[in-house]
Short mmCIF file of C-alpha atoms (C1' of nucleotides) in Angstrom, two decimals:
data_model
loop_
_atom_site.label_atom_id
_atom_site.label_comp_id
_atom_site.label_asym_id
_atom_site.label_seq_id
_atom_site.Cartn_x
_atom_site.Cartn_y
_atom_site.Cartn_z
CA MET A 17 83.57 86.12 111.93
CA LEU A 18 84.14 89.26 109.94
CA SER A 19 86.42 89.53 106.96
CA TYR A 20 89.25 92.07 106.85
CA THR A 21 87.10 94.06 104.34
CA GLU A 22 83.92 93.94 106.45
CA GLU A 23 85.90 95.19 109.39
CA ASN A 24 87.19 98.11 107.36
CA TYR A 25 83.72 99.10 106.26
CA LEU A 26 82.35 98.89 109.80
CA LYS A 27 85.17 101.00 111.17
CA THR A 28 84.74 103.53 108.39
CA ILE A 29 81.04 103.85 108.95
CA TYR A 30 81.63 104.42 112.58
CA HIS A 31 84.11 107.23 111.86
CA LEU A 32 81.90 108.86 109.36
CA SER A 33 78.93 108.90 111.69
CA GLU A 34 81.07 110.28 114.59
CA ASN A 35 82.78 113.02 112.58
CA GLY A 36 80.52 115.48 110.68
CA SER A 37 76.92 115.34 111.93
CA LYS A 38 75.84 114.82 108.40
CA ASP A 39 74.61 111.31 107.61
CA VAL A 40 76.77 108.58 106.26
CA THR A 41 76.52 108.32 102.41
CA THR A 42 77.49 105.69 99.92
CA ASN A 43 79.82 108.05 98.16
CA GLY A 44 81.34 109.08 101.52
CA ILE A 45 82.09 105.47 102.40
CA ALA A 46 83.44 104.82 98.91
CA ASP A 47 85.81 107.63 99.28
CA ALA A 48 87.00 106.54 102.68
CA VAL A 49 87.60 102.95 101.86
CA ASN A 50 88.99 103.85 98.53
CA THR A 51 86.63 102.00 96.29
CA LYS A 52 83.71 102.71 94.00
CA PRO A 53 80.04 103.44 95.18
CA ALA A 54 78.87 100.30 93.44
CA SER A 55 81.07 98.16 95.56
CA VAL A 56 79.77 99.96 98.63
CA SER A 57 76.20 99.20 97.74
CA ASP A 58 76.98 95.54 97.60
CA MET A 59 78.82 95.56 100.93
CA LEU A 60 76.05 97.49 102.64
CA LYS A 61 73.57 94.82 101.61
CA LYS A 62 75.80 92.23 103.15
CA LEU A 63 76.40 94.13 106.35
CA ALA A 64 72.66 94.77 106.73
CA GLN A 65 71.98 91.11 106.27
CA LYS A 66 74.25 90.39 109.09
CA SER A 67 72.42 93.07 111.08
CA LEU A 68 75.53 95.11 111.67
CA ILE A 69 73.95 98.12 110.08
CA ASP A 70 70.45 99.58 109.47
CA TYR A 71 70.25 100.23 105.76
CA ILE A 72 67.37 101.45 103.61
CA LYS A 73 68.12 101.79 99.90
CA TYR A 74 68.80 105.32 98.85
CA GLN A 75 68.66 106.52 102.43
CA GLY A 76 71.84 106.54 104.53
CA VAL A 77 73.26 103.95 106.90
CA THR A 78 73.57 103.75 110.63
CA LEU A 79 75.28 101.15 112.78
CA THR A 80 73.19 98.78 114.86
CA ASP A 81 74.35 98.32 118.46
CA GLU A 82 76.08 95.09 117.49
CA GLY A 83 77.79 96.88 114.55
CA ARG A 84 78.93 99.66 116.75
CA VAL A 85 80.49 97.37 119.36
CA LYS A 86 82.23 95.50 116.56
CA ALA A 87 83.53 98.80 115.09
CA LEU A 88 84.76 99.95 118.48
CA LYS A 89 86.64 96.76 119.01
CA ILE A 90 88.55 97.44 115.83
CA ILE A 91 89.22 100.96 116.83
CA ARG A 92 90.39 99.79 120.21
CA LYS A 93 92.86 97.48 118.57
CA HIS A 94 94.02 100.18 116.21
CA ARG A 95 94.71 102.64 118.94
CA LEU A 96 96.36 100.21 121.28
CA TRP A 97 98.77 99.21 118.48
CA GLU A 98 99.43 102.87 117.82
CA VAL A 99 100.41 103.29 121.50
CA PHE A 100 102.68 100.33 121.20
CA LEU A 101 104.40 101.59 118.10
CA VAL A 102 105.01 105.03 119.54
CA ASN A 103 105.76 104.11 123.14
CA LYS A 104 107.62 100.89 122.66
CA LEU A 105 109.04 100.96 119.15
CA SER A 106 109.71 104.66 119.06
CA PHE A 107 107.79 105.33 115.88
CA ASN A 108 106.86 108.96 115.37
CA TRP A 109 103.12 109.60 115.82
CA ASP A 110 102.84 110.46 112.16
CA GLU A 111 104.29 107.03 111.05
CA VAL A 112 101.98 104.71 112.83
CA HIS A 113 98.67 104.94 111.04
CA ASP A 114 99.32 102.62 108.14
CA VAL A 115 100.86 99.86 110.22
CA ALA A 116 98.12 100.04 112.86
CA GLU A 117 95.72 99.82 109.92
CA GLU A 118 97.07 96.28 109.34
CA LEU A 119 97.61 95.25 112.91
CA GLU A 120 94.07 96.13 113.89
CA HIS A 121 92.77 93.07 112.03
CA ILE A 122 94.78 90.44 114.01
CA LYS A 123 92.17 88.29 115.60
CA SER A 124 93.19 87.30 119.14
CA PRO A 125 91.40 88.63 122.22
CA LEU A 126 94.21 87.34 124.41
CA LEU A 127 96.79 89.34 122.40
CA ILE A 128 94.83 92.53 122.92
CA LYS A 129 94.29 91.82 126.62
CA ARG A 130 97.97 91.28 127.07
CA LEU A 131 99.02 94.21 124.92
CA ASP A 132 96.73 96.60 126.93
CA GLU A 133 98.30 95.32 130.11
CA PHE A 134 101.85 95.67 128.70
CA LEU A 135 101.20 99.19 127.70
CA GLY A 136 99.79 100.08 131.17
CA PHE A 137 96.11 100.39 130.13
CA PRO A 138 96.44 103.61 128.17
CA GLN A 139 93.28 105.75 127.82
CA PHE A 140 94.28 107.78 124.70
CA ASP A 141 96.28 106.95 121.59
CA PRO A 142 99.26 109.12 120.41
CA HIS A 143 96.88 111.43 118.57
CA GLY A 144 94.81 111.99 121.74
CA ASP A 145 91.87 109.91 120.73
CA PRO A 146 90.26 107.91 123.39
CA ILE A 147 90.69 104.16 123.44
CA PRO A 148 87.43 102.22 123.76
CA THR A 149 87.11 99.53 126.37
CA GLU A 150 86.94 95.83 125.72
CA ASP A 151 83.19 95.92 125.54
CA GLY A 152 82.93 98.87 123.33
CA ILE A 153 82.47 101.77 125.64
CA ILE A 154 84.21 104.93 124.60
CA ASN A 155 84.93 107.94 126.74
CA HIS A 156 83.42 110.79 124.60
CA LYS A 157 85.45 113.42 126.39
CA ARG A 158 83.81 116.44 124.84
CA SER A 159 86.05 118.26 122.59
CA VAL A 160 85.42 121.02 120.04
CA PRO A 161 87.22 121.75 116.80
CA LEU A 162 89.34 124.78 117.32
CA HIS A 163 87.51 126.80 114.64
CA GLN A 164 84.31 126.63 116.54
CA MET A 165 85.82 128.10 119.71
CA GLU A 166 84.93 131.72 120.63
CA ILE A 167 87.51 134.51 120.95
CA GLY A 168 89.04 134.46 124.47
CA MET A 169 88.21 130.81 125.20
CA SER A 170 91.12 128.44 125.91
CA GLY A 171 91.61 124.73 126.34
CA VAL A 172 93.95 121.81 125.77
CA VAL A 173 94.58 119.99 122.53
CA VAL A 174 93.08 116.51 123.01
CA GLY A 175 92.68 115.21 119.47
CA LEU A 176 93.10 115.54 115.77
CA ASN A 177 90.59 114.95 112.89
CA GLU A 178 93.28 114.45 110.32
CA THR A 179 96.26 112.09 110.23
CA ALA A 180 97.94 113.02 106.96
CA SER A 181 101.55 113.13 107.76
CA SER A 182 101.94 116.60 106.24
CA PHE A 183 99.48 117.85 108.71
CA LEU A 184 101.20 116.09 111.59
CA GLN A 185 104.51 117.46 110.55
CA PHE A 186 103.09 121.00 110.36
CA LEU A 187 101.84 120.73 113.91
CA ASP A 188 105.24 119.46 114.94
CA LYS A 189 106.89 122.52 113.46
CA ILE A 190 104.62 125.03 115.20
CA GLY A 191 104.94 123.18 118.54
CA VAL A 192 101.34 121.91 118.78
CA TYR A 193 101.01 118.54 120.54
CA ILE A 194 98.44 116.72 122.50
CA GLY A 195 98.20 118.34 125.87
CA VAL A 196 99.36 121.80 124.73
CA LYS A 197 97.25 124.71 125.97
CA ILE A 198 95.64 126.91 123.36
CA LYS A 199 93.95 130.26 123.72
CA VAL A 200 91.94 131.82 120.92
CA LEU A 201 93.04 135.45 120.54
CA ASP A 202 91.20 136.43 117.39
CA LYS A 203 89.32 135.03 114.39
CA SER A 204 89.41 136.64 110.90
CA SER A 205 86.00 137.03 109.46
CA PHE A 206 87.70 137.23 105.99
CA ASP A 207 89.27 133.77 105.60
CA HIS A 208 88.26 132.42 109.00
CA SER A 209 91.78 131.92 110.07
CA VAL A 210 92.43 131.94 113.82
CA GLU A 211 95.01 133.62 115.95
CA ILE A 212 96.04 131.52 118.84
CA GLU A 213 98.39 131.59 121.81
CA ILE A 214 100.35 128.32 122.31
CA ASP A 215 101.30 127.17 125.76
CA GLN A 216 100.90 130.71 127.14
CA THR A 217 103.93 131.87 125.22
CA SER A 218 104.13 131.99 121.39
CA LYS A 219 101.43 133.50 119.22
CA MET A 220 100.43 132.01 115.87
CA MET A 221 98.12 132.45 112.94
CA ILE A 222 96.55 129.27 111.69
CA SER A 223 94.19 128.62 108.75
CA ASN A 224 90.58 127.68 109.25
CA GLU A 225 91.46 124.30 107.63
CA VAL A 226 94.00 123.61 110.39
CA ALA A 227 91.74 124.89 113.15
CA LYS A 228 89.07 122.50 111.97
CA ASN A 229 91.23 119.56 112.49
CA LEU A 230 92.37 120.39 116.06
CA ASN A 231 90.04 119.25 118.92
CA ILE A 232 90.22 121.18 122.09
CA SER A 233 88.79 120.25 125.45
CA GLU A 234 88.38 121.41 129.08
CA MET B 18 104.09 92.27 96.35
CA LEU B 19 102.90 88.92 97.58
CA SER B 20 99.46 88.07 98.83
CA TYR B 21 98.79 86.56 102.21
CA THR B 22 98.13 83.25 100.53
CA GLU B 23 101.23 83.27 98.36
CA GLU B 24 103.32 83.99 101.39
CA ASN B 25 101.84 81.05 103.18
CA TYR B 26 102.62 78.68 100.34
CA LEU B 27 106.17 79.93 100.05
CA LYS B 28 106.72 79.44 103.83
CA THR B 29 105.29 76.04 103.72
CA ILE B 30 107.36 74.98 100.78
CA TYR B 31 110.42 76.08 102.68
CA HIS B 32 109.52 74.14 105.76
CA LEU B 33 108.76 70.97 103.85
CA SER B 34 112.01 71.09 101.95
CA GLU B 35 113.97 71.66 105.21
CA ASN B 36 112.33 68.94 107.27
CA GLY B 37 112.31 65.40 105.87
CA SER B 38 114.82 65.06 103.00
CA LYS B 39 112.06 63.75 100.78
CA ASP B 40 111.02 66.03 98.01
CA VAL B 41 108.12 68.49 98.30
CA THR B 42 104.95 67.02 96.90
CA THR B 43 101.66 68.61 95.87
CA ASN B 44 99.76 66.46 98.42
CA GLY B 45 102.19 67.47 101.14
CA ILE B 46 101.62 71.05 100.44
CA ALA B 47 97.87 70.62 100.35
CA ASP B 48 98.03 68.99 103.67
CA ALA B 49 100.15 71.66 105.20
CA VAL B 50 98.19 74.64 103.99
CA ASN B 51 94.94 72.80 104.66
CA THR B 52 93.58 72.87 101.10
CA LYS B 53 93.05 70.47 98.21
CA PRO B 54 95.78 69.33 95.74
CA ALA B 55 93.89 70.89 92.85
CA SER B 56 94.31 74.35 94.51
CA VAL B 57 97.97 73.68 95.15
CA SER B 58 98.55 72.95 91.39
CA ASP B 59 97.05 76.31 90.50
CA MET B 60 99.15 78.14 93.04
CA LEU B 61 102.31 76.33 91.97
CA LYS B 62 101.84 77.60 88.42
CA LYS B 63 101.43 81.08 89.75
CA LEU B 64 104.51 81.00 91.93
CA ALA B 65 106.54 79.49 89.08
CA GLN B 66 105.40 82.28 86.84
CA LYS B 67 106.72 84.80 89.41
CA SER B 68 109.95 82.71 89.45
CA LEU B 69 109.77 82.04 93.14
CA ILE B 70 109.82 78.30 92.63
CA ASP B 71 111.14 75.80 90.06
CA TYR B 72 108.22 73.66 89.07
CA ILE B 73 107.93 70.88 86.43
CA LYS B 74 104.51 69.32 86.19
CA TYR B 75 104.25 66.00 88.00
CA GLN B 76 107.83 66.36 89.36
CA GLY B 77 108.26 68.12 92.73
CA VAL B 78 108.94 71.76 93.61
CA THR B 79 111.99 73.62 94.77
CA LEU B 80 112.36 77.28 95.85
CA THR B 81 114.41 79.54 93.75
CA ASP B 82 116.97 81.80 95.48
CA GLU B 83 114.45 84.60 95.32
CA GLY B 84 111.69 82.42 96.65
CA ARG B 85 113.82 81.14 99.51
CA VAL B 86 114.82 84.67 100.58
CA LYS B 87 111.08 85.67 100.55
CA ALA B 88 110.19 82.56 102.63
CA LEU B 89 113.02 83.30 105.10
CA LYS B 90 111.75 86.84 105.54
CA ILE B 91 108.34 85.54 106.51
CA ILE B 92 109.88 83.06 108.96
CA ARG B 93 112.01 85.82 110.41
CA LYS B 94 108.86 87.82 111.12
CA HIS B 95 107.01 84.86 112.57
CA ARG B 96 109.83 84.10 115.00
CA LEU B 97 110.39 87.62 116.04
CA TRP B 98 106.75 87.93 116.82
CA GLU B 99 106.94 84.75 118.83
CA VAL B 100 109.81 86.14 120.91
CA PHE B 101 107.66 89.24 121.40
CA LEU B 102 104.65 87.40 122.55
CA VAL B 103 106.54 85.14 125.03
CA ASN B 104 109.18 87.58 126.36
CA LYS B 105 107.05 90.74 126.44
CA LEU B 106 103.41 89.68 126.57
CA SER B 107 104.09 86.55 128.72
CA PHE B 108 102.41 84.05 126.43
CA ASN B 109 103.35 80.52 126.95
CA TRP B 110 105.53 79.15 124.17
CA ASP B 111 102.82 76.74 123.14
CA GLU B 112 100.25 79.50 122.76
CA VAL B 113 102.04 81.72 120.31
CA HIS B 114 101.89 79.87 116.99
CA ASP B 115 98.52 80.83 115.70
CA VAL B 116 98.89 84.51 116.60
CA ALA B 117 102.30 84.71 115.03
CA GLU B 118 100.85 83.04 111.88
CA GLU B 119 98.74 86.17 111.50
CA LEU B 120 101.35 88.70 112.55
CA GLU B 121 103.97 87.38 110.19
CA HIS B 122 102.02 88.87 107.28
CA ILE B 123 102.15 92.51 108.41
CA LYS B 124 104.03 94.43 105.68
CA SER B 125 106.38 96.99 107.23
CA PRO B 126 110.12 96.59 107.19
CA LEU B 127 110.47 99.38 109.67
CA LEU B 128 108.23 97.57 112.05
CA ILE B 129 110.36 94.48 112.03
CA LYS B 130 113.53 96.44 112.24
CA ARG B 131 112.29 98.21 115.39
CA LEU B 132 110.85 95.03 116.83
CA ASP B 133 114.17 93.20 116.44
CA GLU B 134 115.89 96.09 118.22
CA PHE B 135 113.20 96.21 120.95
CA LEU B 136 113.70 92.52 121.57
CA GLY B 137 117.50 92.79 121.78
CA PHE B 138 118.29 91.13 118.43
CA PRO B 139 117.33 87.60 119.51
CA GLN B 140 119.00 84.75 117.66
CA PHE B 141 116.41 82.06 118.43
CA ASP B 142 112.65 81.95 118.96
CA PRO B 143 110.96 80.53 122.12
CA HIS B 144 111.02 77.04 120.55
CA GLY B 145 114.75 77.21 120.01
CA ASP B 146 114.50 77.72 116.27
CA PRO B 147 117.02 80.19 114.75
CA ILE B 148 115.78 83.52 113.50
CA PRO B 149 116.93 84.25 109.94
CA THR B 150 118.61 87.63 109.26
CA GLU B 151 117.05 90.52 107.41
CA ASP B 152 118.57 89.28 104.16
CA GLY B 153 117.61 85.67 104.52
CA ILE B 154 120.58 84.01 106.07
CA ILE B 155 119.77 81.34 108.61
CA ASN B 156 121.95 79.64 111.14
CA HIS B 157 120.79 75.99 110.92
CA LYS B 158 121.58 75.10 114.52
CA ARG B 159 118.75 74.88 117.00
CA SER B 160 118.96 75.91 120.62
CA VAL B 161 117.81 73.88 123.57
CA PRO B 162 117.15 74.94 127.15
CA LEU B 163 119.98 73.66 129.30
CA HIS B 164 117.77 71.56 131.47
CA GLN B 165 116.88 69.44 128.39
CA MET B 166 120.45 68.52 127.56
CA GLU B 167 121.84 65.10 128.16
CA ILE B 168 124.77 64.34 130.49
CA GLY B 169 128.07 64.66 128.66
CA MET B 170 126.73 66.97 125.94
CA SER B 171 128.18 70.42 125.53
CA GLY B 172 127.32 73.64 123.75
CA VAL B 173 127.47 77.39 123.71
CA VAL B 174 125.06 79.81 125.53
CA VAL B 175 123.13 81.58 122.82
CA GLY B 176 120.14 83.09 124.66
CA LEU B 177 118.24 83.74 127.84
CA ASN B 178 114.57 83.24 128.58
CA GLU B 179 114.53 85.57 131.47
CA THR B 180 115.79 89.12 131.76
CA ALA B 181 115.12 89.94 135.47
CA SER B 182 118.25 91.77 136.68
CA SER B 183 118.57 89.36 139.68
CA PHE B 184 118.97 86.55 137.11
CA LEU B 185 121.46 88.57 135.05
CA GLN B 186 123.50 89.35 138.10
CA PHE B 187 123.63 85.74 139.11
CA LEU B 188 124.86 84.74 135.71
CA ASP B 189 127.50 87.46 135.98
CA LYS B 190 128.69 86.12 139.21
CA ILE B 191 129.11 82.56 138.02
CA GLY B 192 130.76 83.76 134.76
CA VAL B 193 128.00 82.77 132.32
CA TYR B 194 127.52 84.99 129.25
CA ILE B 195 126.30 84.64 125.75
CA GLY B 196 129.03 82.71 123.94
CA VAL B 197 130.43 80.82 126.99
CA LYS B 198 130.86 77.04 126.52
CA ILE B 199 128.91 74.81 128.85
CA LYS B 200 129.21 71.03 129.37
CA VAL B 201 126.69 69.04 131.26
CA LEU B 202 128.46 66.93 133.91
CA ASP B 203 125.55 65.49 135.84
CA LYS B 204 121.85 65.93 136.50
CA SER B 205 120.24 65.27 139.82
CA SER B 206 117.09 63.21 139.60
CA PHE B 207 116.00 64.57 142.98
CA ASP B 208 115.62 68.31 142.32
CA HIS B 209 116.65 68.27 138.62
CA SER B 210 119.55 70.65 139.30
CA VAL B 211 122.39 70.38 136.84
CA GLU B 212 126.11 70.17 137.31
CA ILE B 213 127.97 72.05 134.58
CA GLU B 214 131.45 72.91 133.52
CA ILE B 215 131.87 76.53 132.49
CA ASP B 216 134.40 77.53 129.85
CA GLN B 217 136.35 74.24 130.33
CA THR B 218 137.42 75.44 133.77
CA SER B 219 135.09 76.02 136.64
CA LYS B 220 132.45 73.51 137.75
CA MET B 221 129.13 74.65 139.14
CA MET B 222 125.83 73.33 140.39
CA ILE B 223 122.78 75.25 139.06
CA SER B 224 119.11 74.83 139.84
CA ASN B 225 116.64 73.54 137.34
CA GLU B 226 115.01 76.98 137.36
CA VAL B 227 118.23 78.65 136.16
CA ALA B 228 118.92 75.79 133.61
CA LYS B 229 115.41 76.28 132.08
CA ASN B 230 116.33 79.86 131.30
CA LEU B 231 119.58 79.27 129.50
CA ASN B 232 119.52 78.35 125.81
CA ILE B 233 122.36 76.33 124.47
CA SER B 234 123.31 75.58 120.93
CA GLU B 235 125.76 73.60 118.76
"C1'" DA C 6 56.08 121.13 90.01
"C1'" DA C 7 58.98 119.83 86.08
"C1'" DA C 8 63.56 119.51 84.45
"C1'" DA C 9 68.32 119.04 85.28
"C1'" DT C 10 71.80 117.11 88.03
"C1'" DA C 11 73.83 114.27 91.44
"C1'" DT C 12 73.61 110.07 94.04
"C1'" DT C 13 72.81 105.47 94.50
"C1'" DT C 14 71.77 100.92 92.94
"C1'" DT C 15 71.58 97.03 89.58
"C1'" DA C 16 73.53 94.20 85.91
"C1'" DG C 17 77.18 91.80 84.14
"C1'" DA C 18 81.89 90.99 84.08
"C1'" DC C 19 86.77 90.27 86.18
"C1'" DT C 20 90.52 88.55 89.69
"C1'" DA C 21 92.15 85.63 93.36
"C1'" DC C 22 91.41 81.73 95.57
"C1'" DT C 23 88.81 77.69 96.35
"C1'" DC C 24 86.29 73.35 95.29
"C1'" DT C 25 84.63 68.66 92.98
"C1'" DA C 26 84.89 65.54 89.35
"C1'" DA C 27 87.20 63.81 85.52
"C1'" DA C 28 91.55 63.15 82.97
"C1'" DT C 29 96.40 62.41 82.87
"C1'" DT C 30 100.87 60.85 84.47
"C1'" DA C 31 103.90 58.41 87.65
"C1'" DA C 32 104.71 54.60 90.77
"C1'" DA C 33 103.96 49.98 92.57
"C1'" DC C 34 102.90 45.36 91.81
"C1'" DC C 35 102.79 40.74 89.85
"C1'" DG D 28 106.17 44.78 80.79
"C1'" DG D 29 101.44 45.43 81.45
"C1'" DT D 30 98.09 46.41 84.95
"C1'" DT D 31 96.48 48.52 89.08
"C1'" DT D 32 96.83 52.24 92.19
"C1'" DA D 33 98.20 56.59 93.73
"C1'" DA D 34 99.50 61.29 92.75
"C1'" DT D 35 98.81 65.22 90.08
"C1'" DT D 36 96.74 68.14 86.79
"C1'" DT D 37 92.92 70.19 84.07
"C1'" DA D 38 88.03 71.51 83.45
"C1'" DG D 39 84.37 73.83 85.03
"C1'" DA D 40 82.21 76.12 88.66
"C1'" DG D 41 81.60 78.88 93.24
"C1'" DT D 42 82.57 82.90 96.71
"C1'" DA D 43 84.33 87.49 98.11
"C1'" DG D 44 85.38 91.49 96.57
"C1'" DT D 45 86.04 94.65 92.83
"C1'" DC D 46 84.88 97.22 88.48
"C1'" DT D 47 82.30 99.90 84.44
"C1'" DA D 48 78.11 101.16 82.33
"C1'" DA D 49 73.41 101.64 82.61
"C1'" DA D 50 69.17 102.25 85.28
"C1'" DA D 51 66.69 104.05 89.20
"C1'" DT D 52 65.94 107.32 92.73
"C1'" DA D 53 66.87 111.77 95.18
"C1'" DT D 54 67.91 116.42 95.27
"C1'" DT D 55 68.41 120.93 93.39
"C1'" DT D 56 67.21 124.42 90.32
"C1'" DT D 57 64.27 127.31 87.96
#
DNA sequence: AAAATATTTTAGACTACTCTAAATTAAACC
DNA sequence: GGTTTAATTTAGAGTAGTCTAAAATATTTT
């Protein structure tokens, strides 16, 4: 049985190894779980002992198969709760993260089974991220951060890499949602901002920072 | 901000002082929270320090007003989650306790507000216990499913265990609403149907199935 | 390749909660 | 009312997680 804290570390390591292709560092984890590197070192030893991660001192960390399945179960719970909050309790999609962060640690397989059913077996959470299956299989529907797309390419917004509510509110304002079609019209070589067409209608200039955090697919 | 553990102690002290009229003892608490009396003494000092309880060494414990309101907020959350689990996720009423025990500690006033709304502002949990209001007011009457009432007893309809529209339409037809007064005139030992008097006027024969789904109080 | 810098780990200590064993106080008994 | 017994509290120690400061290892720079 994993503690609340252990679960958070596992989940974080999973996210860090998915995002950037760079390896997972102690400092990176410390940053993400809002603690100090020294505490992370301690925890990594503990997780390695439980064979949830492969860990060699001073080299990075990777999840074992067991660790990854555990992490994906937590992520599954997180995302299902997000769907619940948005679809059933009419939360805004930028209000759900913190509450889901707590709910994801509730330990009841039956609860999650029933919740999944109640929600109609959703495949994606309100941010467009795929919901892993019960046994830790995740649909890695290929998506590319918008800033990596070539001029002339188009696709549909399927996910976000950032959930800060300031970011979510910005997207709201410019009319970018999950499912909206985006076409790359131009890219500035000066500040790497990107000109896009939203929903085949409005045109928009967005910063590289914003483009980096929008995942496009199809 | 109270810890998970502090919340459990408060809730337990509340329950112990409600139930039996005997005073709340260290051993009693230890038993209820599944720990040792020595640990309870420590925690009592801590809760007294936070002025959530009145505590004199070797004499018993009572909740302060502040402590009682805190306890009732936890109980409110517990019972609302129980309603959710039974009414929305089709848990049996005897399966919900442990999960609700975890869910009650989720810290989000907005979540509880929305959940309450989503559930239709229920007054009683699936076991018939009253749900305290947001500001810690509790109606001390219990509710009982109609089929468990004795012949000659009467009370007021305070809740339904079923929301299928066919059921609601049936109730409509026979003039049963929340707030209507019901008296049990007779119970058939053959099919367990119940003869009732509605609003001190009309008499009616209802099936056990219907009786099970009507909660009566007072 | 050595020196400077950044990252990571260890050492030792702190908090919240828990425990056992011993000491203290209250209650029950004769 | 004094003694026995039960309940409660204190003392001292353990675990999970955290921290700061110092030591060890990697990485970058020159």
